[in-house]
Amino acid sequence: MKNLTTGVCIIFTMLLFAGNALAQQNRLADIPAEQRAQLQTQRMKETLHLDSAQAEKVSAINLSYARKMDPIIAGSGSKLSKLRAFQQVNAAKEKELQMVLSQQQFRQFKQQQQEMKQEIKKRKS
């Protein structure tokens, strides 16, 4: 019974994030991958205080993964399948970023992601 309750909670959480991701999907589809990557890199430069070498590597990572997101954003799959695809791409991106960022910068990056998720939840409510 406990496993069933846990499973239901996990599915509910995933669907909650799927709705948020798809609400933002329309806006994302209007922004080219290059511009999304540039905006992400600029924000990371400012908030994580990247040095020039890090900024160059982070820019390349952001561009690569923004391009990988394009088919997902434009795709016609279900909300859940798109959410899973987003999560897979983001997990791979985080692994690459972890190799470039210091431990402190990566912790700060993860904290910022959590704060953004909380902000999205607040807007949704």
CSV table of N, CA and C in Angstrom, one decimal:
chain,number,residue,atom,x,y,z
A,1,MET,N,0.8,-1.2,0.0
A,1,MET,CA,0.0,0.0,0.0
A,1,MET,C,0.9,1.3,0.0
A,2,LYS,N,2.0,1.2,0.8
A,2,LYS,CA,2.9,2.3,0.8
A,2,LYS,C,3.5,2.6,-0.5
A,3,ASN,N,3.9,1.5,-1.2
A,3,ASN,CA,4.4,1.7,-2.6
A,3,ASN,C,3.4,2.3,-3.5
A,4,LEU,N,2.2,1.9,-3.4
A,4,LEU,CA,1.1,2.4,-4.3
A,4,LEU,C,1.0,3.9,-4.0
A,5,THR,N,0.9,4.3,-2.8
A,5,THR,CA,0.8,5.7,-2.4
A,5,THR,C,2.0,6.5,-2.9
A,6,THR,N,3.2,6.0,-2.8
A,6,THR,CA,4.4,6.7,-3.3
A,6,THR,C,4.3,6.8,-4.8
A,7,GLY,N,3.9,5.8,-5.4
A,7,GLY,CA,3.8,5.8,-6.9
A,7,GLY,C,2.8,6.8,-7.4
A,8,VAL,N,1.7,6.9,-6.7
A,8,VAL,CA,0.7,7.9,-7.1
A,8,VAL,C,1.2,9.3,-6.9
A,9,CYS,N,2.0,9.5,-5.8
A,9,CYS,CA,2.5,10.9,-5.5
A,9,CYS,C,3.6,11.2,-6.6
A,10,ILE,N,4.4,10.3,-7.0
A,10,ILE,CA,5.4,10.5,-8.0
A,10,ILE,C,4.7,10.9,-9.3
A,11,ILE,N,3.7,10.1,-9.7
A,11,ILE,CA,3.0,10.4,-11.0
A,11,ILE,C,2.3,11.7,-10.9
A,12,PHE,N,1.7,12.1,-9.8
A,12,PHE,CA,1.1,13.4,-9.7
A,12,PHE,C,2.1,14.5,-9.8
A,13,THR,N,3.2,14.4,-9.2
A,13,THR,CA,4.3,15.4,-9.3
A,13,THR,C,4.8,15.5,-10.7
A,14,MET,N,5.0,14.4,-11.4
A,14,MET,CA,5.4,14.4,-12.8
A,14,MET,C,4.4,15.2,-13.7
A,15,LEU,N,3.1,14.9,-13.5
A,15,LEU,CA,2.1,15.5,-14.3
A,15,LEU,C,2.0,17.0,-14.0
A,16,LEU,N,2.2,17.4,-12.7
A,16,LEU,CA,2.2,18.8,-12.4
A,16,LEU,C,3.3,19.5,-13.1
A,17,PHE,N,4.5,18.9,-13.2
A,17,PHE,CA,5.6,19.6,-13.9
A,17,PHE,C,5.4,19.5,-15.4
A,18,ALA,N,4.7,18.5,-15.9
A,18,ALA,CA,4.4,18.4,-17.3
A,18,ALA,C,3.5,19.5,-17.7
A,19,GLY,N,2.5,19.8,-16.9
A,19,GLY,CA,1.6,20.9,-17.3
A,19,GLY,C,2.4,22.2,-17.3
A,20,ASN,N,3.3,22.5,-16.4
A,20,ASN,CA,4.1,23.7,-16.4
A,20,ASN,C,5.0,23.7,-17.6
A,21,ALA,N,5.6,22.6,-17.9
A,21,ALA,CA,6.6,22.6,-19.0
A,21,ALA,C,5.8,22.8,-20.3
A,22,LEU,N,4.6,22.3,-20.4
A,22,LEU,CA,3.9,22.5,-21.7
A,22,LEU,C,3.3,23.9,-21.8
A,23,ALA,N,3.0,24.5,-20.7
A,23,ALA,CA,2.6,25.9,-20.7
A,23,ALA,C,3.7,26.8,-21.2
A,24,GLN,N,4.9,26.5,-20.8
A,24,GLN,CA,6.1,27.2,-21.3
A,24,GLN,C,6.5,26.8,-22.7
A,25,GLN,N,6.1,25.7,-23.1
A,25,GLN,CA,6.5,25.1,-24.4
A,25,GLN,C,6.2,26.1,-25.6
A,26,ASN,N,5.0,26.7,-25.5
A,26,ASN,CA,4.6,27.6,-26.6
A,26,ASN,C,5.5,28.8,-26.7
A,27,ARG,N,5.9,29.3,-25.5
A,27,ARG,CA,6.8,30.4,-25.5
A,27,ARG,C,8.2,30.0,-26.0
A,28,LEU,N,8.6,28.8,-25.6
A,28,LEU,CA,9.9,28.3,-26.0
A,28,LEU,C,10.0,28.0,-27.5
A,29,ALA,N,8.9,27.6,-28.1
A,29,ALA,CA,8.9,27.3,-29.5
A,29,ALA,C,9.2,28.6,-30.3
A,30,ASP,N,8.8,29.7,-29.8
A,30,ASP,CA,9.0,31.0,-30.5
A,30,ASP,C,10.4,31.5,-30.4
A,31,ILE,N,11.2,31.0,-29.5
A,31,ILE,CA,12.6,31.5,-29.3
A,31,ILE,C,13.6,30.5,-29.9
A,32,PRO,N,14.4,30.9,-30.8
A,32,PRO,CA,15.4,30.0,-31.4
A,32,PRO,C,16.4,29.4,-30.4
A,33,ALA,N,16.9,28.2,-30.6
A,33,ALA,CA,17.8,27.5,-29.7
A,33,ALA,C,19.0,28.4,-29.4
A,34,GLU,N,19.5,29.1,-30.4
A,34,GLU,CA,20.7,30.0,-30.1
A,34,GLU,C,20.4,31.1,-29.1
A,35,GLN,N,19.2,31.6,-29.2
A,35,GLN,CA,18.9,32.7,-28.3
A,35,GLN,C,18.6,32.2,-26.9
A,36,ARG,N,17.9,31.0,-26.8
A,36,ARG,CA,17.7,30.4,-25.5
A,36,ARG,C,19.0,30.1,-24.8
A,37,ALA,N,20.0,29.5,-25.6
A,37,ALA,CA,21.3,29.2,-25.1
A,37,ALA,C,22.0,30.4,-24.6
A,38,GLN,N,21.9,31.5,-25.4
A,38,GLN,CA,22.6,32.7,-25.1
A,38,GLN,C,22.0,33.3,-23.8
A,39,LEU,N,20.7,33.3,-23.6
A,39,LEU,CA,20.1,33.8,-22.4
A,39,LEU,C,20.5,33.0,-21.2
A,40,GLN,N,20.5,31.7,-21.3
A,40,GLN,CA,20.9,30.8,-20.2
A,40,GLN,C,22.3,31.1,-19.8
A,41,THR,N,23.2,31.2,-20.8
A,41,THR,CA,24.6,31.4,-20.5
A,41,THR,C,24.8,32.8,-19.8
A,42,GLN,N,24.1,33.8,-20.3
A,42,GLN,CA,24.3,35.1,-19.7
A,42,GLN,C,23.8,35.1,-18.2
A,43,ARG,N,22.7,34.4,-18.0
A,43,ARG,CA,22.2,34.3,-16.6
A,43,ARG,C,23.2,33.6,-15.7
A,44,MET,N,23.7,32.5,-16.3
A,44,MET,CA,24.7,31.7,-15.5
A,44,MET,C,26.0,32.5,-15.2
A,45,LYS,N,26.4,33.3,-16.2
A,45,LYS,CA,27.6,34.1,-16.0
A,45,LYS,C,27.4,35.0,-14.8
A,46,GLU,N,26.2,35.6,-14.8
A,46,GLU,CA,25.9,36.6,-13.8
A,46,GLU,C,25.7,36.0,-12.4
A,47,THR,N,25.0,34.9,-12.3
A,47,THR,CA,24.6,34.3,-11.0
A,47,THR,C,25.7,33.4,-10.5
A,48,LEU,N,26.4,32.7,-11.4
A,48,LEU,CA,27.4,31.8,-10.9
A,48,LEU,C,28.9,32.3,-11.0
A,49,HIS,N,29.0,33.6,-11.5
A,49,HIS,CA,30.3,34.2,-11.6
A,49,HIS,C,31.3,33.4,-12.4
A,50,LEU,N,30.9,33.0,-13.6
A,50,LEU,CA,31.8,32.1,-14.4
A,50,LEU,C,33.0,32.9,-14.9
A,51,ASP,N,34.1,32.2,-15.0
A,51,ASP,CA,35.3,32.9,-15.6
A,51,ASP,C,35.1,32.7,-17.1
A,52,SER,N,36.0,33.3,-17.9
A,52,SER,CA,35.9,33.3,-19.3
A,52,SER,C,35.9,31.8,-19.9
A,53,ALA,N,36.8,31.0,-19.4
A,53,ALA,CA,36.9,29.6,-19.9
A,53,ALA,C,35.7,28.8,-19.6
A,54,GLN,N,35.1,29.0,-18.3
A,54,GLN,CA,33.9,28.3,-18.0
A,54,GLN,C,32.7,28.8,-18.9
A,55,ALA,N,32.7,30.1,-19.1
A,55,ALA,CA,31.6,30.7,-19.8
A,55,ALA,C,31.6,30.2,-21.3
A,56,GLU,N,32.7,30.0,-21.8
A,56,GLU,CA,32.8,29.5,-23.2
A,56,GLU,C,32.3,28.0,-23.2
A,57,LYS,N,32.7,27.2,-22.3
A,57,LYS,CA,32.3,25.8,-22.2
A,57,LYS,C,30.8,25.7,-21.9
A,58,VAL,N,30.3,26.5,-21.0
A,58,VAL,CA,28.9,26.5,-20.6
A,58,VAL,C,28.1,27.0,-21.8
A,59,SER,N,28.5,27.9,-22.6
A,59,SER,CA,27.8,28.4,-23.8
A,59,SER,C,27.7,27.3,-24.8
A,60,ALA,N,28.7,26.5,-25.0
A,60,ALA,CA,28.7,25.4,-25.9
A,60,ALA,C,27.7,24.3,-25.4
A,61,ILE,N,27.7,24.0,-24.1
A,61,ILE,CA,26.8,23.0,-23.6
A,61,ILE,C,25.4,23.5,-23.7
A,62,ASN,N,25.1,24.7,-23.4
A,62,ASN,CA,23.8,25.3,-23.4
A,62,ASN,C,23.2,25.2,-24.9
A,63,LEU,N,24.1,25.6,-25.8
A,63,LEU,CA,23.7,25.6,-27.2
A,63,LEU,C,23.4,24.1,-27.7
A,64,SER,N,24.2,23.2,-27.4
A,64,SER,CA,24.0,21.8,-27.7
A,64,SER,C,22.7,21.3,-27.2
A,65,TYR,N,22.4,21.6,-26.0
A,65,TYR,CA,21.2,21.0,-25.4
A,65,TYR,C,20.0,21.8,-25.8
A,66,ALA,N,20.1,23.1,-26.0
A,66,ALA,CA,19.0,23.8,-26.6
A,66,ALA,C,18.5,23.3,-27.9
A,67,ARG,N,19.5,22.9,-28.7
A,67,ARG,CA,19.2,22.3,-30.0
A,67,ARG,C,18.6,20.9,-29.8
A,68,LYS,N,19.0,20.2,-28.8
A,68,LYS,CA,18.4,18.8,-28.6
A,68,LYS,C,17.0,19.0,-28.1
A,69,MET,N,16.7,20.1,-27.5
A,69,MET,CA,15.3,20.3,-27.0
A,69,MET,C,14.3,20.7,-28.1
A,70,ASP,N,14.8,21.3,-29.2
A,70,ASP,CA,14.0,21.8,-30.2
A,70,ASP,C,13.0,20.7,-30.7
A,71,PRO,N,13.4,19.5,-31.0
A,71,PRO,CA,12.5,18.5,-31.5
A,71,PRO,C,11.4,18.1,-30.4
A,72,ILE,N,11.9,18.1,-29.2
A,72,ILE,CA,10.9,17.8,-28.1
A,72,ILE,C,9.9,18.9,-28.0
A,73,ILE,N,10.3,20.1,-28.0
A,73,ILE,CA,9.4,21.3,-28.0
A,73,ILE,C,8.4,21.3,-29.1
A,74,ALA,N,8.9,21.0,-30.3
A,74,ALA,CA,8.0,21.0,-31.5
A,74,ALA,C,7.3,19.7,-31.7
A,75,GLY,N,7.6,18.7,-31.0
A,75,GLY,CA,7.0,17.4,-31.2
A,75,GLY,C,5.5,17.3,-30.8
A,76,SER,N,4.9,16.3,-31.2
A,76,SER,CA,3.5,16.1,-30.9
A,76,SER,C,3.2,15.0,-29.9
A,77,GLY,N,4.2,14.6,-29.1
A,77,GLY,CA,4.0,13.5,-28.2
A,77,GLY,C,3.1,13.9,-27.0
A,78,SER,N,2.8,13.0,-26.2
A,78,SER,CA,2.0,13.2,-25.0
A,78,SER,C,2.7,14.1,-24.0
A,79,LYS,N,2.0,14.7,-23.1
A,79,LYS,CA,2.6,15.5,-22.1
A,79,LYS,C,3.6,14.8,-21.3
A,80,LEU,N,3.3,13.5,-20.9
A,80,LEU,CA,4.2,12.7,-20.1
A,80,LEU,C,5.4,12.3,-20.9
A,81,SER,N,5.3,12.0,-22.2
A,81,SER,CA,6.5,11.6,-22.9
A,81,SER,C,7.4,12.8,-23.1
A,82,LYS,N,6.8,14.0,-23.3
A,82,LYS,CA,7.6,15.2,-23.5
A,82,LYS,C,8.4,15.5,-22.1
A,83,LEU,N,7.6,15.3,-21.0
A,83,LEU,CA,8.3,15.6,-19.7
A,83,LEU,C,9.4,14.6,-19.5
A,84,ARG,N,9.3,13.4,-19.8
A,84,ARG,CA,10.3,12.4,-19.7
A,84,ARG,C,11.5,12.8,-20.6
A,85,ALA,N,11.2,13.2,-21.8
A,85,ALA,CA,12.3,13.6,-22.7
A,85,ALA,C,13.0,14.8,-22.2
A,86,PHE,N,12.3,15.8,-21.7
A,86,PHE,CA,12.9,17.0,-21.1
A,86,PHE,C,13.8,16.6,-20.0
A,87,GLN,N,13.4,15.7,-19.1
A,87,GLN,CA,14.1,15.2,-17.9
A,87,GLN,C,15.4,14.5,-18.4
A,88,GLN,N,15.3,13.7,-19.4
A,88,GLN,CA,16.5,13.0,-19.8
A,88,GLN,C,17.6,13.9,-20.4
A,89,VAL,N,17.1,14.9,-21.2
A,89,VAL,CA,18.0,15.8,-21.8
A,89,VAL,C,18.7,16.7,-20.7
A,90,ASN,N,17.8,17.1,-19.7
A,90,ASN,CA,18.4,17.9,-18.6
A,90,ASN,C,19.3,17.2,-17.8
A,91,ALA,N,19.1,15.9,-17.5
A,91,ALA,CA,20.0,15.1,-16.7
A,91,ALA,C,21.4,15.0,-17.4
A,92,ALA,N,21.4,14.8,-18.7
A,92,ALA,CA,22.6,14.7,-19.5
A,92,ALA,C,23.4,16.1,-19.4
A,93,LYS,N,22.6,17.1,-19.6
A,93,LYS,CA,23.2,18.5,-19.6
A,93,LYS,C,23.8,18.8,-18.2
A,94,GLU,N,23.1,18.4,-17.1
A,94,GLU,CA,23.7,18.6,-15.8
A,94,GLU,C,25.0,17.9,-15.6
A,95,LYS,N,25.1,16.7,-16.1
A,95,LYS,CA,26.3,15.9,-16.0
A,95,LYS,C,27.5,16.7,-16.7
A,96,GLU,N,27.2,17.2,-17.8
A,96,GLU,CA,28.3,18.0,-18.5
A,96,GLU,C,28.6,19.3,-17.8
A,97,LEU,N,27.6,20.0,-17.3
A,97,LEU,CA,27.8,21.2,-16.5
A,97,LEU,C,28.6,20.9,-15.2
A,98,GLN,N,28.4,19.8,-14.6
A,98,GLN,CA,29.1,19.4,-13.4
A,98,GLN,C,30.6,19.3,-13.6
A,99,MET,N,30.9,18.9,-14.8
A,99,MET,CA,32.3,18.8,-15.2
A,99,MET,C,33.0,20.1,-15.4
A,100,VAL,N,32.2,21.2,-15.6
A,100,VAL,CA,32.8,22.5,-15.9
A,100,VAL,C,32.7,23.4,-14.7
A,101,LEU,N,31.7,23.3,-13.9
A,101,LEU,CA,31.5,24.2,-12.8
A,101,LEU,C,32.2,23.6,-11.5
A,102,SER,N,32.5,24.5,-10.6
A,102,SER,CA,33.1,24.1,-9.4
A,102,SER,C,32.0,23.5,-8.5
A,103,GLN,N,32.3,22.8,-7.5
A,103,GLN,CA,31.3,22.2,-6.6
A,103,GLN,C,30.3,23.3,-6.1
A,104,GLN,N,30.9,24.4,-5.7
A,104,GLN,CA,30.0,25.5,-5.1
A,104,GLN,C,29.1,26.0,-6.2
A,105,GLN,N,29.6,26.2,-7.4
A,105,GLN,CA,28.8,26.8,-8.5
A,105,GLN,C,27.7,25.8,-8.9
A,106,PHE,N,28.0,24.5,-8.9
A,106,PHE,CA,27.0,23.5,-9.2
A,106,PHE,C,25.9,23.4,-8.2
A,107,ARG,N,26.3,23.5,-6.9
A,107,ARG,CA,25.3,23.5,-5.8
A,107,ARG,C,24.4,24.7,-6.0
A,108,GLN,N,25.0,25.9,-6.3
A,108,GLN,CA,24.2,27.1,-6.5
A,108,GLN,C,23.3,26.9,-7.7
A,109,PHE,N,23.8,26.3,-8.8
A,109,PHE,CA,23.0,26.1,-10.0
A,109,PHE,C,21.8,25.2,-9.6
A,110,LYS,N,22.0,24.1,-8.9
A,110,LYS,CA,20.9,23.3,-8.5
A,110,LYS,C,19.9,24.0,-7.6
A,111,GLN,N,20.4,24.8,-6.7
A,111,GLN,CA,19.5,25.6,-5.8
A,111,GLN,C,18.7,26.5,-6.7
A,112,GLN,N,19.2,27.2,-7.6
A,112,GLN,CA,18.5,28.1,-8.5
A,112,GLN,C,17.4,27.3,-9.3
A,113,GLN,N,17.7,26.1,-9.7
A,113,GLN,CA,16.7,25.3,-10.4
A,113,GLN,C,15.5,25.0,-9.5
A,114,GLN,N,15.8,24.7,-8.2
A,114,GLN,CA,14.8,24.4,-7.2
A,114,GLN,C,13.9,25.6,-7.0
A,115,GLU,N,14.6,26.8,-6.9
A,115,GLU,CA,13.8,28.0,-6.7
A,115,GLU,C,12.9,28.3,-7.9
A,116,MET,N,13.4,28.0,-9.1
A,116,MET,CA,12.5,28.3,-10.3
A,116,MET,C,11.3,27.3,-10.3
A,117,LYS,N,11.6,26.1,-9.9
A,117,LYS,CA,10.4,25.1,-9.8
A,117,LYS,C,9.4,25.6,-8.8
A,118,GLN,N,9.9,26.1,-7.6
A,118,GLN,CA,8.9,26.6,-6.6
A,118,GLN,C,8.2,27.8,-7.2
A,119,GLU,N,8.8,28.7,-7.9
A,119,GLU,CA,8.2,29.9,-8.5
A,119,GLU,C,7.1,29.5,-9.5
A,120,ILE,N,7.4,28.4,-10.3
A,120,ILE,CA,6.4,27.9,-11.3
A,120,ILE,C,5.2,27.4,-10.5
A,121,LYS,N,5.5,26.6,-9.4
A,121,LYS,CA,4.4,26.1,-8.7
A,121,LYS,C,3.5,27.2,-8.1
A,122,LYS,N,4.1,28.3,-7.6
A,122,LYS,CA,3.4,29.4,-7.1
A,122,LYS,C,2.5,30.0,-8.1
A,123,ARG,N,3.0,30.2,-9.3
A,123,ARG,CA,2.3,30.8,-10.4
A,123,ARG,C,1.1,29.9,-10.8
A,124,LYS,N,1.3,28.6,-10.8
A,124,LYS,CA,0.3,27.7,-11.2
A,124,LYS,C,-0.9,27.7,-10.2
A,125,SER,N,-0.6,27.9,-8.9
A,125,SER,CA,-1.6,27.9,-7.9
A,125,SER,C,-2.6,29.1,-8.0
